[in-house]
Coordinates of C-alpha atoms and ligand atoms in Angstrom, one line a residue:
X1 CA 10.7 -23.7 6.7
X2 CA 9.1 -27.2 7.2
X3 CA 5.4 -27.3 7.0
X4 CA 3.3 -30.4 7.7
X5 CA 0.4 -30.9 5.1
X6 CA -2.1 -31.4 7.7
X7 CA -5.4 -29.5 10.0
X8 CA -4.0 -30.6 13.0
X9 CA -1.2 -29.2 12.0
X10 CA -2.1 -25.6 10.5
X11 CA -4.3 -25.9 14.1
X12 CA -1.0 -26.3 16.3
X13 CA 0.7 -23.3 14.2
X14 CA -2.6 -21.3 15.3
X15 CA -1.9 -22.0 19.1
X16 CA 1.4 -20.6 19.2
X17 CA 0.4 -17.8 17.1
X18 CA 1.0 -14.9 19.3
X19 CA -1.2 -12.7 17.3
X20 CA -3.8 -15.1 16.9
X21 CA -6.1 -12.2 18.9
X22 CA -6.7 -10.0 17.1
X23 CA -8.9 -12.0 14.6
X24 CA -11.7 -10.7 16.7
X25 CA -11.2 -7.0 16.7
X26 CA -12.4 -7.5 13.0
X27 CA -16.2 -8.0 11.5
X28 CA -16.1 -11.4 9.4
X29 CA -18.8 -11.6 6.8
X30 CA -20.9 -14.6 7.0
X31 CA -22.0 -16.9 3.6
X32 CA -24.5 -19.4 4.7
X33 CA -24.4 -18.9 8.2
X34 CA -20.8 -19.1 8.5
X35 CA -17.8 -16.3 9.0
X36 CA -16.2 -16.2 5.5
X37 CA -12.5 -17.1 5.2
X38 CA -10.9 -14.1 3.7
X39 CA -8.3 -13.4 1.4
X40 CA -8.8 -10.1 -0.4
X41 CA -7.4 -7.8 2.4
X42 CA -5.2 -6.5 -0.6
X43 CA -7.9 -5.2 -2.1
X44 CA -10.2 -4.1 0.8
X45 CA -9.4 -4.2 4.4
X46 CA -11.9 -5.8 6.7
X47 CA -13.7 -3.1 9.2
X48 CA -12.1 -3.0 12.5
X49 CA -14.9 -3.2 15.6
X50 CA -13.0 0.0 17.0
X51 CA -14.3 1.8 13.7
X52 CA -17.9 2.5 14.8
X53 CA -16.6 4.1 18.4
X54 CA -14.3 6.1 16.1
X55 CA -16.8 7.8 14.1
X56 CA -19.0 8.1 16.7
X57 CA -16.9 10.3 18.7
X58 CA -16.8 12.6 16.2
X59 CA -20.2 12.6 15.5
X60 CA -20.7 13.8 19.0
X61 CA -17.9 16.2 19.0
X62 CA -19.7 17.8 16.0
X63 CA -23.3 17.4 17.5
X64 CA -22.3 19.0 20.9
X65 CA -19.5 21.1 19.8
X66 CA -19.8 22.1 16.4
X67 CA -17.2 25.0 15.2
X68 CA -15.6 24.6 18.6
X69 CA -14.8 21.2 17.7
X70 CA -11.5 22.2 15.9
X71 CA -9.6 23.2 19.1
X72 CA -12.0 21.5 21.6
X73 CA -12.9 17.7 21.6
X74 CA -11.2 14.3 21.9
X75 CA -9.1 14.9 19.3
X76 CA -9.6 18.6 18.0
X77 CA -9.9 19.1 14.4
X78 CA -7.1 21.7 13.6
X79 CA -4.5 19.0 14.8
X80 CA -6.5 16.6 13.0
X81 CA -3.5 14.9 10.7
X82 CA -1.1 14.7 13.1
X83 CA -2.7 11.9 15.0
X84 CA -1.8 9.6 12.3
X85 CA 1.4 10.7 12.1
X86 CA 3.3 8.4 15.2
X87 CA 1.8 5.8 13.6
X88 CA 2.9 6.2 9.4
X89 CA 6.6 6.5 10.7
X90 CA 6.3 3.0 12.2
X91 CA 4.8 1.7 9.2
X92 CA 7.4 3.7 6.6
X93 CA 10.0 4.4 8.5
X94 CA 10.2 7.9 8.4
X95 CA 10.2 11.0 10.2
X96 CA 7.1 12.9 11.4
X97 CA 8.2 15.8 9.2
X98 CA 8.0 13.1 6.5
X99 CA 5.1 11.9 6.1
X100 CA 1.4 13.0 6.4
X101 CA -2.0 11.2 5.6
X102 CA -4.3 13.6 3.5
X103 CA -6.7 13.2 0.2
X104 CA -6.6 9.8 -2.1
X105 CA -4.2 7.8 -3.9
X106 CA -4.6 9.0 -7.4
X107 CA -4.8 12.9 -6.2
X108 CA -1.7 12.7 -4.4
X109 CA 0.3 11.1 -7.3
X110 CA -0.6 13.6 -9.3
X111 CA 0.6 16.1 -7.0
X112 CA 3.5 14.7 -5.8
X113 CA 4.5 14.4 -9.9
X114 CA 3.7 18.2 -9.7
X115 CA 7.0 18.9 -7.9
X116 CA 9.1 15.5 -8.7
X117 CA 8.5 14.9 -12.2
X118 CA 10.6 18.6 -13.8
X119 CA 10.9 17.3 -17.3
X120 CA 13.6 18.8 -19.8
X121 CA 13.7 18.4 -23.6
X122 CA 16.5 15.7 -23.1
X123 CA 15.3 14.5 -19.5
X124 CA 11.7 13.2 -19.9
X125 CA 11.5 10.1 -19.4
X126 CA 9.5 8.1 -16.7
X127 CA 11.2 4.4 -15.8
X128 CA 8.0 2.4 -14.6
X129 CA 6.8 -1.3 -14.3
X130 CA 5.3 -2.7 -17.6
X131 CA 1.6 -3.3 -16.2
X132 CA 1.5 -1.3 -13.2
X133 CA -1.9 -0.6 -11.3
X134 CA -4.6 1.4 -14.2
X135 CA -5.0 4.3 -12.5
X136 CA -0.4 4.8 -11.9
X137 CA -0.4 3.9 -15.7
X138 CA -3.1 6.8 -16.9
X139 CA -1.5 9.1 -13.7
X140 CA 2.2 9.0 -15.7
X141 CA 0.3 9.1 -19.4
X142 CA -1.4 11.9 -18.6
X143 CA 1.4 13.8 -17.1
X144 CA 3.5 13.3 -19.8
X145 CA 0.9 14.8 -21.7
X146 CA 0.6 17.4 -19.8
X147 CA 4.3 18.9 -20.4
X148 CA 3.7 18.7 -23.7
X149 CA 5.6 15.5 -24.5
X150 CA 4.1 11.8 -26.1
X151 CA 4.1 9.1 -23.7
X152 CA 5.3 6.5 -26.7
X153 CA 8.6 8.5 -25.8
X154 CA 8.5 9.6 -22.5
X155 CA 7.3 6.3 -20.9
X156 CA 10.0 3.3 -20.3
X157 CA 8.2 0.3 -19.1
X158 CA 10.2 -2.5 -17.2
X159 CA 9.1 -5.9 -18.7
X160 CA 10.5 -9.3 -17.3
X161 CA 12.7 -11.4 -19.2
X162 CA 11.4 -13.8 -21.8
X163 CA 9.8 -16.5 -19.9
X164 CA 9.8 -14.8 -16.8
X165 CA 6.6 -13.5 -14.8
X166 CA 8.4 -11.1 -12.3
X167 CA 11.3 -8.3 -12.7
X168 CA 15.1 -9.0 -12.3
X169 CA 16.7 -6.9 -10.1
X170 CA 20.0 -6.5 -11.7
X171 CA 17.3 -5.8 -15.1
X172 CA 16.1 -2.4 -13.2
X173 CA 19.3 -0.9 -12.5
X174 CA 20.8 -1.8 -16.0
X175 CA 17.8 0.2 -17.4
X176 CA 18.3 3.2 -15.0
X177 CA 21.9 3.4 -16.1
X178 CA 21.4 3.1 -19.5
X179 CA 18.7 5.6 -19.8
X180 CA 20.1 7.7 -17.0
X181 CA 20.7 10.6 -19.3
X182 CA 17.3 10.5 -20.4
X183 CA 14.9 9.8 -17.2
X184 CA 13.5 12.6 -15.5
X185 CA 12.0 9.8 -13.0
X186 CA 11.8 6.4 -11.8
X187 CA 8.1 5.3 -9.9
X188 CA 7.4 1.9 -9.3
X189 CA 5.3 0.5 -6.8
X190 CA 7.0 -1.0 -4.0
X191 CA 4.5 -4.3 -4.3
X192 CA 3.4 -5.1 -7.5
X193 CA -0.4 -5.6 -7.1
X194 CA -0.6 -8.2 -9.9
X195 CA 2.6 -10.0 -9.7
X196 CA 3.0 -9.7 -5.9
X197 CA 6.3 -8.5 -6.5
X198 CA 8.0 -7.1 -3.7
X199 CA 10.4 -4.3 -5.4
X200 CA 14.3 -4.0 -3.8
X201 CA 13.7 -0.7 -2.6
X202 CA 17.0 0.0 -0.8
X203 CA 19.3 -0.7 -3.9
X204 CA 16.8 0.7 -6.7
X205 CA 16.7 3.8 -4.5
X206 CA 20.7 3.9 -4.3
X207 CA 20.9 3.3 -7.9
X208 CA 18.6 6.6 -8.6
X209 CA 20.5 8.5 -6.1
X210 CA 23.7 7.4 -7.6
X211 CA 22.4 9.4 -11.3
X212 CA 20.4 12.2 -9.3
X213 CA 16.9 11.1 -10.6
X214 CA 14.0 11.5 -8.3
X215 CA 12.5 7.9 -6.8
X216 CA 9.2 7.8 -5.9
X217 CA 7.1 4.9 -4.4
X218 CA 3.4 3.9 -5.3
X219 CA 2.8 1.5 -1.4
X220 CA -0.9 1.0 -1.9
X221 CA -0.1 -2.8 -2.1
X222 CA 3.3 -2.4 0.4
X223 CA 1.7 -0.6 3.4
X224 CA 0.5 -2.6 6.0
X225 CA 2.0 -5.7 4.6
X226 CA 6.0 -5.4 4.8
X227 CA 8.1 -3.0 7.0
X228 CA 9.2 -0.3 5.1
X229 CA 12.6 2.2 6.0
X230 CA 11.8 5.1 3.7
X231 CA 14.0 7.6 5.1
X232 CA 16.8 5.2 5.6
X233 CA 16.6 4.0 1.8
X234 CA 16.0 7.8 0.8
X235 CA 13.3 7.6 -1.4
X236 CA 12.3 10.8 -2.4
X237 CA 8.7 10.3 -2.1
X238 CA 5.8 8.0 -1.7
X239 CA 2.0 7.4 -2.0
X240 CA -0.5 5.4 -0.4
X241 CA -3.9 4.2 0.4
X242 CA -6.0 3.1 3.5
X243 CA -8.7 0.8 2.7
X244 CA -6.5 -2.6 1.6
X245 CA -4.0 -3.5 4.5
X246 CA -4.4 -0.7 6.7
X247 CA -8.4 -1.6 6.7
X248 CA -9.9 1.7 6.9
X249 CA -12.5 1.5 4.0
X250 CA -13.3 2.1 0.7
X251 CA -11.8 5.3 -0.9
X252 CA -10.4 6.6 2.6
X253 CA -7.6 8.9 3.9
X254 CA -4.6 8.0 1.6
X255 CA -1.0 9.7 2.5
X256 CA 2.2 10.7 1.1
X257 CA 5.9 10.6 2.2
X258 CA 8.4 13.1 1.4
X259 CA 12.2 13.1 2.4
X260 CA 13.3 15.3 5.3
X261 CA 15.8 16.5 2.5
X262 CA 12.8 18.6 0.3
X263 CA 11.1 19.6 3.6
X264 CA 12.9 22.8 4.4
X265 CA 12.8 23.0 0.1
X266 CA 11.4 25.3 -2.0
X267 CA 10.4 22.9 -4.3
X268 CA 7.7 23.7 -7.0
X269 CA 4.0 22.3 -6.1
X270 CA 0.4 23.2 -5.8
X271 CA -0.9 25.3 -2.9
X272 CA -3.9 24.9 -0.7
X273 CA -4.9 26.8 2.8
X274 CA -4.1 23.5 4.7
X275 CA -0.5 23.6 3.5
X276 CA 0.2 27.1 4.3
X277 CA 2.0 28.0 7.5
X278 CA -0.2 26.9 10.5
X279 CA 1.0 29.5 12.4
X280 CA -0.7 32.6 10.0
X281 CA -3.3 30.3 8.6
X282 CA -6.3 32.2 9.8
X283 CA -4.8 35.4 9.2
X284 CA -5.4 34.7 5.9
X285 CA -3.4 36.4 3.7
X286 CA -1.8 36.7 0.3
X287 CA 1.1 34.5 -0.2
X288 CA 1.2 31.3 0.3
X289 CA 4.1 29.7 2.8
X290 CA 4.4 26.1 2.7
X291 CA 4.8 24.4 6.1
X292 CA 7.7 22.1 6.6
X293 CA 7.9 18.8 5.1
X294 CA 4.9 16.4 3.9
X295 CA 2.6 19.1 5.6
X296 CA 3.4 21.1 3.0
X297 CA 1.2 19.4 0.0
X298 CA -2.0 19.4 1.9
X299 CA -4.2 20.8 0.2
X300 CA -7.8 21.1 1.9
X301 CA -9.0 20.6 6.1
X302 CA -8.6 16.9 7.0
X303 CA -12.1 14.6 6.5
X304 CA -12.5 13.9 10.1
X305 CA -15.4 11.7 9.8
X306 CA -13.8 8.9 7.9
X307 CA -9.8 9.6 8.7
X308 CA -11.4 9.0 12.5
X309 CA -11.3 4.8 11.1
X310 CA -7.6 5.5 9.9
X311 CA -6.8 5.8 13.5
X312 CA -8.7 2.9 15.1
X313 CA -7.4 0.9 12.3
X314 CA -3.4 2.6 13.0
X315 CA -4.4 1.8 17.1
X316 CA -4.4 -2.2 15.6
X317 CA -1.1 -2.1 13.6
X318 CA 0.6 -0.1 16.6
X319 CA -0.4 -2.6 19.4
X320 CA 0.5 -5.4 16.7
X321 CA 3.8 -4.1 15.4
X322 CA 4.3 -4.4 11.9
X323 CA 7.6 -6.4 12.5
X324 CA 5.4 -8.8 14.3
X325 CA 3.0 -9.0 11.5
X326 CA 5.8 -9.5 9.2
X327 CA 7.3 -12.4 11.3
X328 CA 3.6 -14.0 10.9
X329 CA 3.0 -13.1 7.4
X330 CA 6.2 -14.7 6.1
X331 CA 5.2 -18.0 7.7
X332 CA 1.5 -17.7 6.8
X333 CA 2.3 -17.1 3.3
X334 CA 5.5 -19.9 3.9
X335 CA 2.5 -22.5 4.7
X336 CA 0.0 -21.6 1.6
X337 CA 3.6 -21.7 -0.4
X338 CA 4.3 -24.9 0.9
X339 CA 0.4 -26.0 0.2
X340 CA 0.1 -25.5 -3.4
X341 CA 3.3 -26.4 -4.4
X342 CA 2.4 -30.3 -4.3
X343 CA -0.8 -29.5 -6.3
X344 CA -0.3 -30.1 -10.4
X345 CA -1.6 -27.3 -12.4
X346 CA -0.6 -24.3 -10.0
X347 CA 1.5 -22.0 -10.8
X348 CA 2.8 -19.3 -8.6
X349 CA 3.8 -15.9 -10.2
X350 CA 4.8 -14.4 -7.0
X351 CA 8.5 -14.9 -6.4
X352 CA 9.6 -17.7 -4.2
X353 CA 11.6 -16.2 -1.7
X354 CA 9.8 -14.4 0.8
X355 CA 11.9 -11.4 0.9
X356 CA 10.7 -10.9 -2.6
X357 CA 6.9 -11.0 -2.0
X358 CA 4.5 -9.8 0.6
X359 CA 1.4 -11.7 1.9
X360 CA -0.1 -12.0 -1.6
X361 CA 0.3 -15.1 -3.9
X362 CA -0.6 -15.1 -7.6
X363 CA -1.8 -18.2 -8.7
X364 CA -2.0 -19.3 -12.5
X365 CA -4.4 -22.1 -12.7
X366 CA -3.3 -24.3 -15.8
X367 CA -5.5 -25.9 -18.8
X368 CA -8.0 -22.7 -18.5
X369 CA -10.5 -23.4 -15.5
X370 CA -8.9 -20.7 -13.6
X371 CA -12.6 -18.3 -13.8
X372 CA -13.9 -21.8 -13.0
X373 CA -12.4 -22.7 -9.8
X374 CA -12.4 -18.8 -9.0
X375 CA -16.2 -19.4 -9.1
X376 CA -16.7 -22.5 -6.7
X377 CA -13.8 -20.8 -4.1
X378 CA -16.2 -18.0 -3.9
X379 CA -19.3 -20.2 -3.3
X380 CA -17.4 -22.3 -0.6
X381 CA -17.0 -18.9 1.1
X382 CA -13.2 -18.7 0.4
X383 CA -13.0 -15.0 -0.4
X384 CA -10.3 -14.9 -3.2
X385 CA -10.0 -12.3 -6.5
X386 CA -9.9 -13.0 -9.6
X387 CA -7.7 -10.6 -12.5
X388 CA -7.8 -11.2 -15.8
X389 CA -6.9 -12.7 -18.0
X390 CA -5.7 -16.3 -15.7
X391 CA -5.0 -15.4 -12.2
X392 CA -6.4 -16.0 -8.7
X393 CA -4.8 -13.6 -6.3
X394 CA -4.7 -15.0 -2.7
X395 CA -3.5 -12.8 0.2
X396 CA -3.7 -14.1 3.8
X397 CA -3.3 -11.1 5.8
X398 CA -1.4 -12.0 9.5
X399 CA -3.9 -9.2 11.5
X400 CA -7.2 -11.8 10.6
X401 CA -6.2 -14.7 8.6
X402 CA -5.2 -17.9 10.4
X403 CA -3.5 -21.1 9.5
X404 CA -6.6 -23.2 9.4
X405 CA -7.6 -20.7 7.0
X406 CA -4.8 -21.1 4.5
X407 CA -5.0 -25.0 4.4
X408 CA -8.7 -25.1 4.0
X409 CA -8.2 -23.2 1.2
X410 CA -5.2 -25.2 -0.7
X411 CA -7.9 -28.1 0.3
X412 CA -10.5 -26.5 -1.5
X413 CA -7.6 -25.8 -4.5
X414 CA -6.8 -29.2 -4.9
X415 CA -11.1 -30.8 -4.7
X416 CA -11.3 -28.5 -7.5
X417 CA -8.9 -30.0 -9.9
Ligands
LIG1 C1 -5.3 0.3 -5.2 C2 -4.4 1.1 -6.0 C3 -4.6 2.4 -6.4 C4 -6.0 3.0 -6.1 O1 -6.0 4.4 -6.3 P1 -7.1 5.3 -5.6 O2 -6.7 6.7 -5.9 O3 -7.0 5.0 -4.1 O4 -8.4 4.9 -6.1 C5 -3.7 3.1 -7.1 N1 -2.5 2.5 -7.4 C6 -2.2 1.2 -7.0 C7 -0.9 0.6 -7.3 C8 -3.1 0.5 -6.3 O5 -2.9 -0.8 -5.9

């Protein structure tokens, strides 16, 4: 794409921005007077106005309804998380049976490794990403534990080539086939959150397939931010959160997919009332009876209070479109690309070709001011984040940021040098 280094330009790109809108829908905060340009949407989500009117409603349907409110209301209780259901297909690419949103990231993982992670004494192994997310890395560790096994042997970590600061393709599959007879499971996230690595999910998923091990998907950096075809790249399962692209808070409503092929299975997992049969729920009897698919692994009655933002915030992405936000995103992050190439001293981590990256850039700030400049962004009101040990993360996110936004940013980049 060619950019033009100036205001007046990132200004034009604005104009024909056909999603320019819905900016607005979203509370700003303000640093010395002034809405805050922000950049940490991969880490938290900004609240959507509709949020408030969200809660509110079922505030009132508890206050005027109480018990009755699970089959009487707005949006009755009982059918709680199937509202958000319409709206996780378009944003995975699944089948209602597929997904569901329920509990938190972390849970979910677990229980998700519960029924895909069936270690043997030869097949243990987990295939993962040298340096994934904390709470993935102490999620497999623990697991591995946990069937009795050490994770200095049961944990194969992915690390680039010498030199490199991303993962090779062609390096993945070469380490699925030649530990095929010993991995039990390959999870990787499907956007790396450091590296901003945007995983070939279709081929690594074919790969797996191709030597029957189970592929599942950590999206909490993926979601929201690049169209996804789960079904169509059969990907056993997946886990999410809410509050960084999908913008419905801190420690909200998380979800899982899992393939319409285990959704008629009688795969091994953990039980809870909200997973049994909704049919003979309330009779409640011995014996539990899964319902079909992702339904399935619920565990406990949805959270109503807060999962009522999920759905304002899904309301956005529908009348958006995610391929529309994609479209967007590709040239927003094109333009900061494009911006910070020409500065000395800034090194980008993410991959270069946008197919292979998301909104976020990683930026390594040469000769050590990194923590420095980090500093005087955040007092400029240019909300950025900051990961040790030498990188700026940067994610203009298409629902709220803006092209202004992006060069006043690589402006504030380059004063800083
Ligand atoms: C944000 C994030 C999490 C957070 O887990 P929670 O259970 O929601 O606290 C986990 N994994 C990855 C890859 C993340 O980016």
């Amino acid at each position: 794409m060619d950019f033009e280094a100036t205001l007046n330009y990132a200004r034009l790109l604005d104009q024909e921005d056909p999603l320019k809108k819905f900016q607005s829908e979203f509370h700003i905060p303000q640093k010395n007077g002034s809405p805050v340009r922000y950049f940490t949407g991969n880490s938290l989500g900004l609240q959507p106005k509709s949020a408030k009117k969200y809660i509110e409603e079922e505030l009132e349907s508890w206050k005027d309804l109480a018990v009755d409110a699970h089959f009487e209301g707005i949006r009755p209780w009982f059918h709680y998380h199937k509202f958000s259901k319409e709206g996780l297909c378009k944003l995975t690419g699944s089948k209602p049976v597929e997904v569901v949103a329920l509990g938190n990231l972390s849970t979910n993982l677990h229980l998700l490794l519960v029924s895909f992670y069936q270690p043997t004494t030869n097949k243990h192994k987990i295939l993962m990403e040298a340096g994934a997310f904390p709470s993935d890395q102490y999620i497999v560790e623990t697991q591995v534990k946990f069937h009795g096994f050490d994770p200095n042997d049961s944990i194969i970590e992915l690390k680039p080539r010498a030199g490199n600061d991303t993962l090779e393709t062609s390096d993945i599959l070469d380490s699925i086939e030649q530990n095929k007879d010993e991995i039990a499971l390959v999870l990787l996230s499907g956007v790396q959150y450091y590296t901003g690595q945007f995983f070939d999910i279709p081929s690594i998923s074919k790969h797996c397939k191709k030597f029957s091990i189970p592929f599942g998907l950590d999206l909490a950096h993926a979601i929201g931010n690049v169209p996804l075809n789960l079904h169509d790249d059969e990907v056993d399962f997946a886990v999410w959160c809410s509050y960084k692209y999908l913008n419905s808070g801190a420690g909200n409503t998380s979800g899982i997919f899992v393939h319409e092929r285990h959704a008629y299975s009688n795969i091994r997992r953990f039980g809870g009332w909200w997973g049994h049969n909704e049919d003979s729920r309330f009779l409640m009897e011995k014996g539990f009876k899964p319902m079909d698919g992702a339904d399935g692994w619920q565990l406990s009655n949805v959270n109503v209070i807060s999962t009522s933002v999920f759905l304002a915030s899904l309301d956005i992405f529908d009348r958006a479109g995610i391929e529309n936000l994609r479209k967007k995103s590709i040239k927003l992050t094109g333009f900061l690309y494009f911006l910070i190439s020409s500065i000395q001293k800034i090194r980008s981590i993410t991959p270069d070709s946008p197919n292979e990256r998301g909104c976020q850039l990683s930026l390594v700030i040469e000769s050590g001011i990194g923590k420095q400049i980090f500093n005087s962004l955040m007092n400029d009101g240019l909300v950025v984040d900051w990961r040790e040990p030498d990188v700026i993360r940067i994610a203009p996110v298409p629902l709220y940021n803006s092209f202004e936004d992006v060069f006043i940013l690589s402006e504030a980049l380059k004063d800083n040098l």
